[in-house]
Short mmCIF file of C-alpha atoms in Angstrom, two decimals:
data_model
loop_
_atom_site.label_atom_id
_atom_site.label_comp_id
_atom_site.label_asym_id
_atom_site.label_seq_id
_atom_site.Cartn_x
_atom_site.Cartn_y
_atom_site.Cartn_z
CA ALA A 22 16.92 -8.03 13.64
CA LEU A 23 17.37 -5.07 15.97
CA ARG A 24 15.97 -5.85 19.41
CA THR A 25 16.49 -2.39 20.86
CA ALA A 26 15.10 -0.62 17.79
CA VAL A 27 11.95 -2.77 17.92
CA ASN A 28 11.58 -2.20 21.66
CA ASP A 29 12.10 1.55 21.29
CA ALA A 30 9.60 1.88 18.45
CA SER A 31 7.03 -0.32 20.21
CA LYS A 32 7.28 1.64 23.45
CA LEU A 33 7.05 4.99 21.64
CA ALA A 34 3.99 3.76 19.74
CA GLU A 35 2.39 2.61 22.99
CA ILE A 36 3.00 5.96 24.70
CA LEU A 37 1.73 7.99 21.74
CA ARG A 38 -1.39 5.83 21.41
CA GLU A 39 -2.30 5.34 25.08
CA GLN A 40 -1.17 8.59 26.69
CA HIS A 41 -1.66 11.06 23.86
CA GLY A 42 -4.41 9.58 21.68
CA TYR A 43 -2.34 9.39 18.49
CA GLU A 44 -3.23 7.12 15.60
CA VAL A 45 -0.14 4.97 15.13
CA SER A 46 1.03 2.94 12.16
CA LEU A 47 3.83 0.68 13.33
CA HIS A 48 6.06 -1.18 10.88
CA LEU A 49 8.64 -3.52 12.37
CA ASN A 50 11.17 -5.95 10.93
CA GLU A 51 9.70 -7.73 7.88
CA SER A 52 6.92 -5.17 7.39
CA ALA A 53 9.43 -2.29 7.32
CA THR A 54 10.66 -3.01 3.81
CA LEU A 55 11.72 -0.25 1.46
CA ASN A 56 8.66 -0.89 -0.72
CA ASN A 57 6.26 -0.75 2.22
CA LEU A 58 7.81 2.43 3.60
CA LEU A 59 7.78 4.10 0.18
CA ARG A 60 4.11 3.16 -0.25
CA LEU A 61 3.39 4.61 3.19
CA LEU A 62 5.20 7.88 2.42
CA GLU A 63 4.17 8.33 -1.20
CA GLU A 64 0.60 7.01 -1.16
CA THR A 65 -0.99 6.27 2.19
CA LEU A 66 0.13 9.37 4.07
CA LEU A 67 -0.64 11.65 1.13
CA GLN A 68 -4.23 10.40 1.25
CA GLN A 69 -4.60 10.50 5.03
CA VAL A 70 -2.63 13.48 6.33
CA THR A 71 -4.19 16.92 6.02
CA PRO A 72 -2.55 20.35 6.46
CA ASP A 73 -4.00 20.51 9.99
CA ASP A 74 -2.49 17.17 11.05
CA ARG A 75 0.80 16.49 12.76
CA LEU A 76 2.98 13.68 11.53
CA LEU A 77 5.79 12.03 13.46
CA PHE A 78 7.94 9.64 11.44
CA TYR A 79 10.28 7.69 13.72
CA PHE A 80 12.87 5.44 12.11
CA ALA A 81 15.40 3.25 13.88
CA GLY A 82 17.60 0.94 11.90
CA HIS A 83 21.04 -0.09 10.83
CA GLY A 84 23.45 2.63 9.90
CA ILE A 85 27.09 3.50 9.53
CA ALA A 86 29.11 6.51 10.60
CA LEU A 87 31.26 8.05 7.92
CA ASN A 88 34.41 9.98 8.83
CA GLY A 89 33.77 9.29 12.51
CA ASP A 90 36.23 8.44 15.26
CA ASP A 91 34.05 5.67 16.65
#
């Protein structure tokens, strides 16, 4: 579980929804599985997003740095 990633995503979703009127789909922890995200990208968004829409996909998760000093 990533506390800061969840907090960051939740706060961003709140700001987008409350201050800018965005429709937000928030997937955290157990709901952010590979299958759920693939379904969102390959099915749900294809049905919902039109050429005139804007889409922001924000992802925060585990990662590794390759060939990095730190």
